[in-house]
mmCIF file with all atom_site columns, C-alpha atoms in Angstrom:
data_model
loop_
_atom_site.group_PDB
_atom_site.id
_atom_site.type_symbol
_atom_site.label_atom_id
_atom_site.label_alt_id
_atom_site.label_comp_id
_atom_site.label_asym_id
_atom_site.label_entity_id
_atom_site.label_seq_id
_atom_site.pdbx_PDB_ins_code
_atom_site.Cartn_x
_atom_site.Cartn_y
_atom_site.Cartn_z
_atom_site.occupancy
_atom_site.B_iso_or_equiv
_atom_site.pdbx_formal_charge
_atom_site.auth_seq_id
_atom_site.auth_comp_id
_atom_site.auth_asym_id
_atom_site.auth_atom_id
_atom_site.pdbx_PDB_model_num
ATOM 1   C CA . UNK A 1 1   ? 74.944  -39.023 219.466 1.00 0.00 ? 1   UNK A CA 1
ATOM 2   C CA . UNK A 1 2   ? 75.749  -36.132 221.781 1.00 0.00 ? 2   UNK A CA 1
ATOM 3   C CA . UNK A 1 3   ? 72.634  -36.738 223.856 1.00 0.00 ? 3   UNK A CA 1
ATOM 4   C CA . UNK A 1 4   ? 73.473  -40.459 224.074 1.00 0.00 ? 4   UNK A CA 1
ATOM 5   C CA . UNK A 1 5   ? 76.967  -39.630 225.340 1.00 0.00 ? 5   UNK A CA 1
ATOM 6   C CA . UNK A 1 6   ? 75.480  -37.225 227.843 1.00 0.00 ? 6   UNK A CA 1
ATOM 7   C CA . UNK A 1 7   ? 73.061  -39.874 229.135 1.00 0.00 ? 7   UNK A CA 1
ATOM 8   C CA . UNK A 1 8   ? 76.019  -42.218 229.686 1.00 0.00 ? 8   UNK A CA 1
ATOM 9   C CA . UNK A 1 9   ? 77.664  -39.510 231.826 1.00 0.00 ? 9   UNK A CA 1
ATOM 10  C CA . UNK A 1 10  ? 80.546  -39.465 229.353 1.00 0.00 ? 10  UNK A CA 1
ATOM 11  C CA . UNK A 1 11  ? 82.468  -36.211 229.845 1.00 0.00 ? 11  UNK A CA 1
ATOM 12  C CA . UNK A 1 12  ? 82.973  -34.286 226.590 1.00 0.00 ? 12  UNK A CA 1
ATOM 13  C CA . UNK A 1 13  ? 83.039  -30.779 225.180 1.00 0.00 ? 13  UNK A CA 1
ATOM 14  C CA . UNK A 1 14  ? 82.173  -29.769 221.622 1.00 0.00 ? 14  UNK A CA 1
ATOM 15  C CA . UNK A 1 15  ? 84.597  -27.181 220.213 1.00 0.00 ? 15  UNK A CA 1
ATOM 16  C CA . UNK A 1 16  ? 83.451  -24.988 217.308 1.00 0.00 ? 16  UNK A CA 1
ATOM 17  C CA . UNK A 1 17  ? 80.285  -26.992 216.528 1.00 0.00 ? 17  UNK A CA 1
ATOM 18  C CA . UNK A 1 18  ? 78.952  -27.164 212.977 1.00 0.00 ? 18  UNK A CA 1
ATOM 19  C CA . UNK A 1 19  ? 75.435  -26.663 214.311 1.00 0.00 ? 19  UNK A CA 1
ATOM 20  C CA . UNK A 1 20  ? 74.216  -25.450 217.703 1.00 0.00 ? 20  UNK A CA 1
ATOM 21  C CA . UNK A 1 21  ? 74.403  -28.396 220.106 1.00 0.00 ? 21  UNK A CA 1
ATOM 22  C CA . UNK A 1 22  ? 71.294  -29.421 222.061 1.00 0.00 ? 22  UNK A CA 1
ATOM 23  C CA . UNK A 1 23  ? 70.621  -27.660 225.365 1.00 0.00 ? 23  UNK A CA 1
ATOM 24  C CA . UNK A 1 24  ? 72.865  -28.839 228.166 1.00 0.00 ? 24  UNK A CA 1
ATOM 25  C CA . UNK A 1 25  ? 75.684  -29.995 225.870 1.00 0.00 ? 25  UNK A CA 1
ATOM 26  C CA . UNK A 1 26  ? 78.902  -28.197 226.847 1.00 0.00 ? 26  UNK A CA 1
ATOM 27  C CA . UNK A 1 27  ? 80.440  -26.341 223.932 1.00 0.00 ? 27  UNK A CA 1
ATOM 28  C CA . UNK A 1 28  ? 82.940  -23.627 223.099 1.00 0.00 ? 28  UNK A CA 1
ATOM 29  C CA . UNK A 1 29  ? 82.798  -21.539 219.947 1.00 0.00 ? 29  UNK A CA 1
ATOM 30  C CA . UNK A 1 30  ? 84.013  -18.242 218.550 1.00 0.00 ? 30  UNK A CA 1
ATOM 31  C CA . UNK A 1 31  ? 81.945  -15.097 218.717 1.00 0.00 ? 31  UNK A CA 1
ATOM 32  C CA . UNK A 1 32  ? 80.972  -15.424 215.055 1.00 0.00 ? 32  UNK A CA 1
ATOM 33  C CA . UNK A 1 33  ? 78.267  -12.750 215.029 1.00 0.00 ? 33  UNK A CA 1
ATOM 34  C CA . UNK A 1 34  ? 80.395  -10.213 216.900 1.00 0.00 ? 34  UNK A CA 1
ATOM 35  C CA . UNK A 1 35  ? 83.382  -10.812 214.621 1.00 0.00 ? 35  UNK A CA 1
ATOM 36  C CA . UNK A 1 36  ? 81.284  -10.459 211.474 1.00 0.00 ? 36  UNK A CA 1
ATOM 37  C CA . UNK A 1 37  ? 79.728  -7.284  212.846 1.00 0.00 ? 37  UNK A CA 1
ATOM 38  C CA . UNK A 1 38  ? 83.205  -5.838  213.462 1.00 0.00 ? 38  UNK A CA 1
ATOM 39  C CA . UNK A 1 39  ? 84.348  -6.767  209.944 1.00 0.00 ? 39  UNK A CA 1
ATOM 40  C CA . UNK A 1 40  ? 81.314  -5.132  208.370 1.00 0.00 ? 40  UNK A CA 1
ATOM 41  C CA . UNK A 1 41  ? 81.638  -2.050  210.595 1.00 0.00 ? 41  UNK A CA 1
ATOM 42  C CA . UNK A 1 42  ? 85.252  -1.733  209.420 1.00 0.00 ? 42  UNK A CA 1
ATOM 43  C CA . UNK A 1 43  ? 84.096  -1.659  205.796 1.00 0.00 ? 43  UNK A CA 1
ATOM 44  C CA . UNK A 1 44  ? 81.364  0.849   206.638 1.00 0.00 ? 44  UNK A CA 1
ATOM 45  C CA . UNK A 1 45  ? 83.907  3.070   208.415 1.00 0.00 ? 45  UNK A CA 1
ATOM 46  C CA . UNK A 1 46  ? 85.979  3.037   205.222 1.00 0.00 ? 46  UNK A CA 1
ATOM 47  C CA . UNK A 1 47  ? 82.957  4.586   203.490 1.00 0.00 ? 47  UNK A CA 1
ATOM 48  C CA . UNK A 1 48  ? 81.614  1.519   201.693 1.00 0.00 ? 48  UNK A CA 1
ATOM 49  C CA . UNK A 1 49  ? 77.864  1.262   201.195 1.00 0.00 ? 49  UNK A CA 1
ATOM 50  C CA . UNK A 1 50  ? 77.699  -1.542  198.614 1.00 0.00 ? 50  UNK A CA 1
ATOM 51  C CA . UNK A 1 51  ? 79.129  -4.339  200.710 1.00 0.00 ? 51  UNK A CA 1
ATOM 52  C CA . UNK A 1 52  ? 78.743  -7.894  199.484 1.00 0.00 ? 52  UNK A CA 1
ATOM 53  C CA . UNK A 1 53  ? 78.915  -11.016 201.617 1.00 0.00 ? 53  UNK A CA 1
ATOM 54  C CA . UNK A 1 54  ? 80.045  -14.458 200.547 1.00 0.00 ? 54  UNK A CA 1
ATOM 55  C CA . UNK A 1 55  ? 78.848  -16.861 203.193 1.00 0.00 ? 55  UNK A CA 1
ATOM 56  C CA . UNK A 1 56  ? 79.668  -20.482 203.742 1.00 0.00 ? 56  UNK A CA 1
ATOM 57  C CA . UNK A 1 57  ? 77.406  -23.496 203.942 1.00 0.00 ? 57  UNK A CA 1
ATOM 58  C CA . UNK A 1 58  ? 73.843  -22.467 204.879 1.00 0.00 ? 58  UNK A CA 1
ATOM 59  C CA . UNK A 1 59  ? 72.691  -24.065 208.114 1.00 0.00 ? 59  UNK A CA 1
ATOM 60  C CA . UNK A 1 60  ? 76.167  -24.193 209.614 1.00 0.00 ? 60  UNK A CA 1
ATOM 61  C CA . UNK A 1 61  ? 76.343  -22.365 212.935 1.00 0.00 ? 61  UNK A CA 1
ATOM 62  C CA . UNK A 1 62  ? 79.356  -20.234 211.918 1.00 0.00 ? 62  UNK A CA 1
ATOM 63  C CA . UNK A 1 63  ? 77.726  -19.181 208.653 1.00 0.00 ? 63  UNK A CA 1
ATOM 64  C CA . UNK A 1 64  ? 74.380  -18.307 210.186 1.00 0.00 ? 64  UNK A CA 1
ATOM 65  C CA . UNK A 1 65  ? 75.937  -16.374 213.066 1.00 0.00 ? 65  UNK A CA 1
ATOM 66  C CA . UNK A 1 66  ? 78.273  -14.461 210.731 1.00 0.00 ? 66  UNK A CA 1
ATOM 67  C CA . UNK A 1 67  ? 75.285  -13.506 208.582 1.00 0.00 ? 67  UNK A CA 1
ATOM 68  C CA . UNK A 1 68  ? 73.544  -12.192 211.703 1.00 0.00 ? 68  UNK A CA 1
ATOM 69  C CA . UNK A 1 69  ? 76.578  -10.026 212.491 1.00 0.00 ? 69  UNK A CA 1
ATOM 70  C CA . UNK A 1 70  ? 76.827  -8.786  208.887 1.00 0.00 ? 70  UNK A CA 1
ATOM 71  C CA . UNK A 1 71  ? 73.158  -7.813  208.841 1.00 0.00 ? 71  UNK A CA 1
ATOM 72  C CA . UNK A 1 72  ? 73.339  -6.217  212.299 1.00 0.00 ? 72  UNK A CA 1
ATOM 73  C CA . UNK A 1 73  ? 76.176  -3.898  211.236 1.00 0.00 ? 73  UNK A CA 1
ATOM 74  C CA . UNK A 1 74  ? 74.259  -2.810  208.138 1.00 0.00 ? 74  UNK A CA 1
ATOM 75  C CA . UNK A 1 75  ? 71.062  -2.315  210.159 1.00 0.00 ? 75  UNK A CA 1
ATOM 76  C CA . UNK A 1 76  ? 72.901  -0.105  212.637 1.00 0.00 ? 76  UNK A CA 1
ATOM 77  C CA . UNK A 1 77  ? 73.733  2.151   209.664 1.00 0.00 ? 77  UNK A CA 1
ATOM 78  C CA . UNK A 1 78  ? 70.124  2.136   208.494 1.00 0.00 ? 78  UNK A CA 1
ATOM 79  C CA . UNK A 1 79  ? 70.783  -0.234  205.600 1.00 0.00 ? 79  UNK A CA 1
ATOM 80  C CA . UNK A 1 80  ? 68.995  -3.389  204.592 1.00 0.00 ? 80  UNK A CA 1
ATOM 81  C CA . UNK A 1 81  ? 71.213  -6.077  203.078 1.00 0.00 ? 81  UNK A CA 1
ATOM 82  C CA . UNK A 1 82  ? 70.878  -6.166  199.294 1.00 0.00 ? 82  UNK A CA 1
ATOM 83  C CA . UNK A 1 83  ? 70.045  -9.782  198.364 1.00 0.00 ? 83  UNK A CA 1
ATOM 84  C CA . UNK A 1 84  ? 71.825  -9.272  195.039 1.00 0.00 ? 84  UNK A CA 1
ATOM 85  C CA . UNK A 1 85  ? 75.049  -8.792  197.012 1.00 0.00 ? 85  UNK A CA 1
ATOM 86  C CA . UNK A 1 86  ? 74.837  -12.033 199.022 1.00 0.00 ? 86  UNK A CA 1
ATOM 87  C CA . UNK A 1 87  ? 76.224  -15.353 197.831 1.00 0.00 ? 87  UNK A CA 1
ATOM 88  C CA . UNK A 1 88  ? 76.849  -18.713 199.492 1.00 0.00 ? 88  UNK A CA 1
ATOM 89  C CA . UNK A 1 89  ? 79.878  -20.956 199.104 1.00 0.00 ? 89  UNK A CA 1
ATOM 90  C CA . UNK A 1 90  ? 81.363  -24.195 200.349 1.00 0.00 ? 90  UNK A CA 1
ATOM 91  C CA . UNK A 1 91  ? 84.094  -22.341 202.305 1.00 0.00 ? 91  UNK A CA 1
ATOM 92  C CA . UNK A 1 92  ? 86.700  -23.085 199.566 1.00 0.00 ? 92  UNK A CA 1
ATOM 93  C CA . UNK A 1 93  ? 88.744  -20.825 197.284 1.00 0.00 ? 93  UNK A CA 1
ATOM 94  C CA . UNK A 1 94  ? 87.183  -21.931 193.945 1.00 0.00 ? 94  UNK A CA 1
ATOM 95  C CA . UNK A 1 95  ? 83.649  -21.201 195.157 1.00 0.00 ? 95  UNK A CA 1
ATOM 96  C CA . UNK A 1 96  ? 84.873  -17.862 196.523 1.00 0.00 ? 96  UNK A CA 1
ATOM 97  C CA . UNK A 1 97  ? 86.217  -17.103 193.055 1.00 0.00 ? 97  UNK A CA 1
ATOM 98  C CA . UNK A 1 98  ? 82.920  -18.067 191.419 1.00 0.00 ? 98  UNK A CA 1
ATOM 99  C CA . UNK A 1 99  ? 80.915  -15.910 193.818 1.00 0.00 ? 99  UNK A CA 1
ATOM 100 C CA . UNK A 1 100 ? 83.299  -12.975 193.321 1.00 0.00 ? 100 UNK A CA 1
ATOM 101 C CA . UNK A 1 101 ? 82.969  -13.269 189.521 1.00 0.00 ? 101 UNK A CA 1
ATOM 102 C CA . UNK A 1 102 ? 79.180  -13.133 189.881 1.00 0.00 ? 102 UNK A CA 1
ATOM 103 C CA . UNK A 1 103 ? 79.287  -10.153 192.224 1.00 0.00 ? 103 UNK A CA 1
ATOM 104 C CA . UNK A 1 104 ? 81.842  -8.161  190.244 1.00 0.00 ? 104 UNK A CA 1
ATOM 105 C CA . UNK A 1 105 ? 79.889  -8.771  187.020 1.00 0.00 ? 105 UNK A CA 1
ATOM 106 C CA . UNK A 1 106 ? 76.783  -7.066  188.379 1.00 0.00 ? 106 UNK A CA 1
ATOM 107 C CA . UNK A 1 107 ? 75.794  -3.802  186.635 1.00 0.00 ? 107 UNK A CA 1
ATOM 108 C CA . UNK A 1 108 ? 76.419  -2.023  189.967 1.00 0.00 ? 108 UNK A CA 1
ATOM 109 C CA . UNK A 1 109 ? 79.118  -4.164  191.611 1.00 0.00 ? 109 UNK A CA 1
ATOM 110 C CA . UNK A 1 110 ? 80.058  -3.980  195.284 1.00 0.00 ? 110 UNK A CA 1
ATOM 111 C CA . UNK A 1 111 ? 82.912  -1.787  196.434 1.00 0.00 ? 111 UNK A CA 1
ATOM 112 C CA . UNK A 1 112 ? 83.734  -4.201  199.257 1.00 0.00 ? 112 UNK A CA 1
ATOM 113 C CA . UNK A 1 113 ? 83.349  -7.940  199.804 1.00 0.00 ? 113 UNK A CA 1
ATOM 114 C CA . UNK A 1 114 ? 83.262  -9.736  203.151 1.00 0.00 ? 114 UNK A CA 1
ATOM 115 C CA . UNK A 1 115 ? 84.230  -13.390 202.766 1.00 0.00 ? 115 UNK A CA 1
ATOM 116 C CA . UNK A 1 116 ? 82.962  -15.446 205.686 1.00 0.00 ? 116 UNK A CA 1
ATOM 117 C CA . UNK A 1 117 ? 86.289  -17.272 205.840 1.00 0.00 ? 117 UNK A CA 1
ATOM 118 C CA . UNK A 1 118 ? 89.797  -16.618 204.571 1.00 0.00 ? 118 UNK A CA 1
ATOM 119 C CA . UNK A 1 119 ? 89.585  -19.162 201.748 1.00 0.00 ? 119 UNK A CA 1
ATOM 120 C CA . UNK A 1 120 ? 86.571  -17.412 200.253 1.00 0.00 ? 120 UNK A CA 1
ATOM 121 C CA . UNK A 1 121 ? 88.242  -14.011 200.670 1.00 0.00 ? 121 UNK A CA 1
ATOM 122 C CA . UNK A 1 122 ? 91.411  -15.310 198.966 1.00 0.00 ? 122 UNK A CA 1
ATOM 123 C CA . UNK A 1 123 ? 89.178  -16.412 196.086 1.00 0.00 ? 123 UNK A CA 1
ATOM 124 C CA . UNK A 1 124 ? 87.961  -12.804 195.897 1.00 0.00 ? 124 UNK A CA 1
ATOM 125 C CA . UNK A 1 125 ? 91.569  -11.543 195.849 1.00 0.00 ? 125 UNK A CA 1
ATOM 126 C CA . UNK A 1 126 ? 92.352  -13.912 192.969 1.00 0.00 ? 126 UNK A CA 1
ATOM 127 C CA . UNK A 1 127 ? 89.428  -12.618 190.904 1.00 0.00 ? 127 UNK A CA 1
ATOM 128 C CA . UNK A 1 128 ? 90.268  -8.995  191.696 1.00 0.00 ? 128 UNK A CA 1
ATOM 129 C CA . UNK A 1 129 ? 93.847  -9.559  190.497 1.00 0.00 ? 129 UNK A CA 1
ATOM 130 C CA . UNK A 1 130 ? 92.660  -11.219 187.249 1.00 0.00 ? 130 UNK A CA 1
ATOM 131 C CA . UNK A 1 131 ? 90.305  -8.299  186.609 1.00 0.00 ? 131 UNK A CA 1
ATOM 132 C CA . UNK A 1 132 ? 93.033  -5.735  187.235 1.00 0.00 ? 132 UNK A CA 1
ATOM 133 C CA . UNK A 1 133 ? 91.374  -4.401  190.393 1.00 0.00 ? 133 UNK A CA 1
ATOM 134 C CA . UNK A 1 134 ? 93.694  -3.062  193.056 1.00 0.00 ? 134 UNK A CA 1
ATOM 135 C CA . UNK A 1 135 ? 92.915  -4.167  196.606 1.00 0.00 ? 135 UNK A CA 1
ATOM 136 C CA . UNK A 1 136 ? 92.165  -2.092  198.672 1.00 0.00 ? 136 UNK A CA 1
ATOM 137 C CA . UNK A 1 137 ? 92.108  0.914   196.268 1.00 0.00 ? 137 UNK A CA 1
ATOM 138 C CA . UNK A 1 138 ? 89.443  -0.402  193.878 1.00 0.00 ? 138 UNK A CA 1
ATOM 139 C CA . UNK A 1 139 ? 87.894  -3.103  196.077 1.00 0.00 ? 139 UNK A CA 1
ATOM 140 C CA . UNK A 1 140 ? 88.123  -3.765  199.807 1.00 0.00 ? 140 UNK A CA 1
ATOM 141 C CA . UNK A 1 141 ? 88.183  -7.385  200.944 1.00 0.00 ? 141 UNK A CA 1
ATOM 142 C CA . UNK A 1 142 ? 87.850  -8.804  204.456 1.00 0.00 ? 142 UNK A CA 1
ATOM 143 C CA . UNK A 1 143 ? 88.045  -12.448 205.540 1.00 0.00 ? 143 UNK A CA 1
ATOM 144 C CA . UNK A 1 144 ? 87.394  -14.323 208.752 1.00 0.00 ? 144 UNK A CA 1
ATOM 145 C CA . UNK A 1 145 ? 89.589  -16.782 210.724 1.00 0.00 ? 145 UNK A CA 1
ATOM 146 C CA . UNK A 1 146 ? 93.097  -15.279 210.389 1.00 0.00 ? 146 UNK A CA 1
ATOM 147 C CA . UNK A 1 147 ? 94.557  -18.446 208.905 1.00 0.00 ? 147 UNK A CA 1
ATOM 148 C CA . UNK A 1 148 ? 98.111  -18.920 207.697 1.00 0.00 ? 148 UNK A CA 1
ATOM 149 C CA . UNK A 1 149 ? 96.888  -18.439 204.120 1.00 0.00 ? 149 UNK A CA 1
ATOM 150 C CA . UNK A 1 150 ? 95.760  -14.908 204.993 1.00 0.00 ? 150 UNK A CA 1
ATOM 151 C CA . UNK A 1 151 ? 99.331  -13.972 205.924 1.00 0.00 ? 151 UNK A CA 1
ATOM 152 C CA . UNK A 1 152 ? 100.793 -15.141 202.615 1.00 0.00 ? 152 UNK A CA 1
ATOM 153 C CA . UNK A 1 153 ? 98.047  -13.817 200.345 1.00 0.00 ? 153 UNK A CA 1
ATOM 154 C CA . UNK A 1 154 ? 98.965  -10.906 198.094 1.00 0.00 ? 154 UNK A CA 1
ATOM 155 C CA . UNK A 1 155 ? 98.061  -8.362  199.170 1.00 0.00 ? 155 UNK A CA 1
ATOM 156 C CA . UNK A 1 156 ? 97.880  -9.467  202.790 1.00 0.00 ? 156 UNK A CA 1
ATOM 157 C CA . UNK A 1 157 ? 94.306  -10.167 203.726 1.00 0.00 ? 157 UNK A CA 1
ATOM 158 C CA . UNK A 1 158 ? 92.489  -8.099  206.318 1.00 0.00 ? 158 UNK A CA 1
ATOM 159 C CA . UNK A 1 159 ? 90.771  -10.726 208.439 1.00 0.00 ? 159 UNK A CA 1
ATOM 160 C CA . UNK A 1 160 ? 88.946  -11.279 211.707 1.00 0.00 ? 160 UNK A CA 1
ATOM 161 C CA . UNK A 1 161 ? 91.116  -13.282 214.066 1.00 0.00 ? 161 UNK A CA 1
ATOM 162 C CA . UNK A 1 162 ? 89.425  -16.373 215.398 1.00 0.00 ? 162 UNK A CA 1
ATOM 163 C CA . UNK A 1 163 ? 91.320  -17.415 218.549 1.00 0.00 ? 163 UNK A CA 1
ATOM 164 C CA . UNK A 1 164 ? 91.620  -21.114 217.704 1.00 0.00 ? 164 UNK A CA 1
ATOM 165 C CA . UNK A 1 165 ? 94.291  -21.895 220.308 1.00 0.00 ? 165 UNK A CA 1
ATOM 166 C CA . UNK A 1 166 ? 92.247  -20.141 222.990 1.00 0.00 ? 166 UNK A CA 1
ATOM 167 C CA . UNK A 1 167 ? 89.133  -22.076 221.947 1.00 0.00 ? 167 UNK A CA 1
ATOM 168 C CA . UNK A 1 168 ? 91.117  -25.294 222.348 1.00 0.00 ? 168 UNK A CA 1
ATOM 169 C CA . UNK A 1 169 ? 92.404  -24.236 225.771 1.00 0.00 ? 169 UNK A CA 1
ATOM 170 C CA . UNK A 1 170 ? 88.909  -23.305 226.912 1.00 0.00 ? 170 UNK A CA 1
ATOM 171 C CA . UNK A 1 171 ? 87.554  -26.631 225.671 1.00 0.00 ? 171 UNK A CA 1
ATOM 172 C CA . UNK A 1 172 ? 90.230  -28.598 227.549 1.00 0.00 ? 172 UNK A CA 1
ATOM 173 C CA . UNK A 1 173 ? 89.713  -26.512 230.687 1.00 0.00 ? 173 UNK A CA 1
ATOM 174 C CA . UNK A 1 174 ? 85.970  -27.109 230.588 1.00 0.00 ? 174 UNK A CA 1
ATOM 175 C CA . UNK A 1 175 ? 86.506  -30.829 229.972 1.00 0.00 ? 175 UNK A CA 1
ATOM 176 C CA . UNK A 1 176 ? 88.874  -31.114 232.954 1.00 0.00 ? 176 UNK A CA 1
ATOM 177 C CA . UNK A 1 177 ? 86.290  -29.435 235.177 1.00 0.00 ? 177 UNK A CA 1
ATOM 178 C CA . UNK A 1 178 ? 83.649  -31.872 233.958 1.00 0.00 ? 178 UNK A CA 1
ATOM 179 C CA . UNK A 1 179 ? 85.956  -34.846 234.638 1.00 0.00 ? 179 UNK A CA 1
ATOM 180 C CA . UNK A 1 180 ? 86.555  -33.479 238.137 1.00 0.00 ? 180 UNK A CA 1
ATOM 181 C CA . UNK A 1 181 ? 82.789  -33.302 238.700 1.00 0.00 ? 181 UNK A CA 1
ATOM 182 C CA . UNK A 1 182 ? 82.571  -29.512 238.700 1.00 0.00 ? 182 UNK A CA 1
#
């Protein structure tokens, strides 16, 4: 569909694509890999070495890029990601809870969990609370997106800020330039 629009000279910009758009399709997205790398580096700086990751939908651009950033931060510390500490989700709180239950039930559970979005991380907070774990004393949790839900979670969620308004502004700016023939 995107290529068909492009062939019709229809001006458009894809903002935060689910999958990488074909070459030549204008798009704007967050720096998913860089943000995930920063989140994981933060947990490493806190002294964590058993860091779990709860990703989103496999094959989605944001998920795959965040996994690249997560793995890059571990690699920089000389660590290989432990497959037992990686789960996938559907980006929603209940699946975050399920993944957290699995991870925290391991014989050697993680000391930190990076949820690839705030919903998943809030699911982790819910499970930690039910298990009597104190965040961040017993378990560190980091999310991604900096949504409204992260600000009202208890305790407040540490999260990577995704500049959604700026992404929108950049998309509109790029679209206007395309309309103007630039």
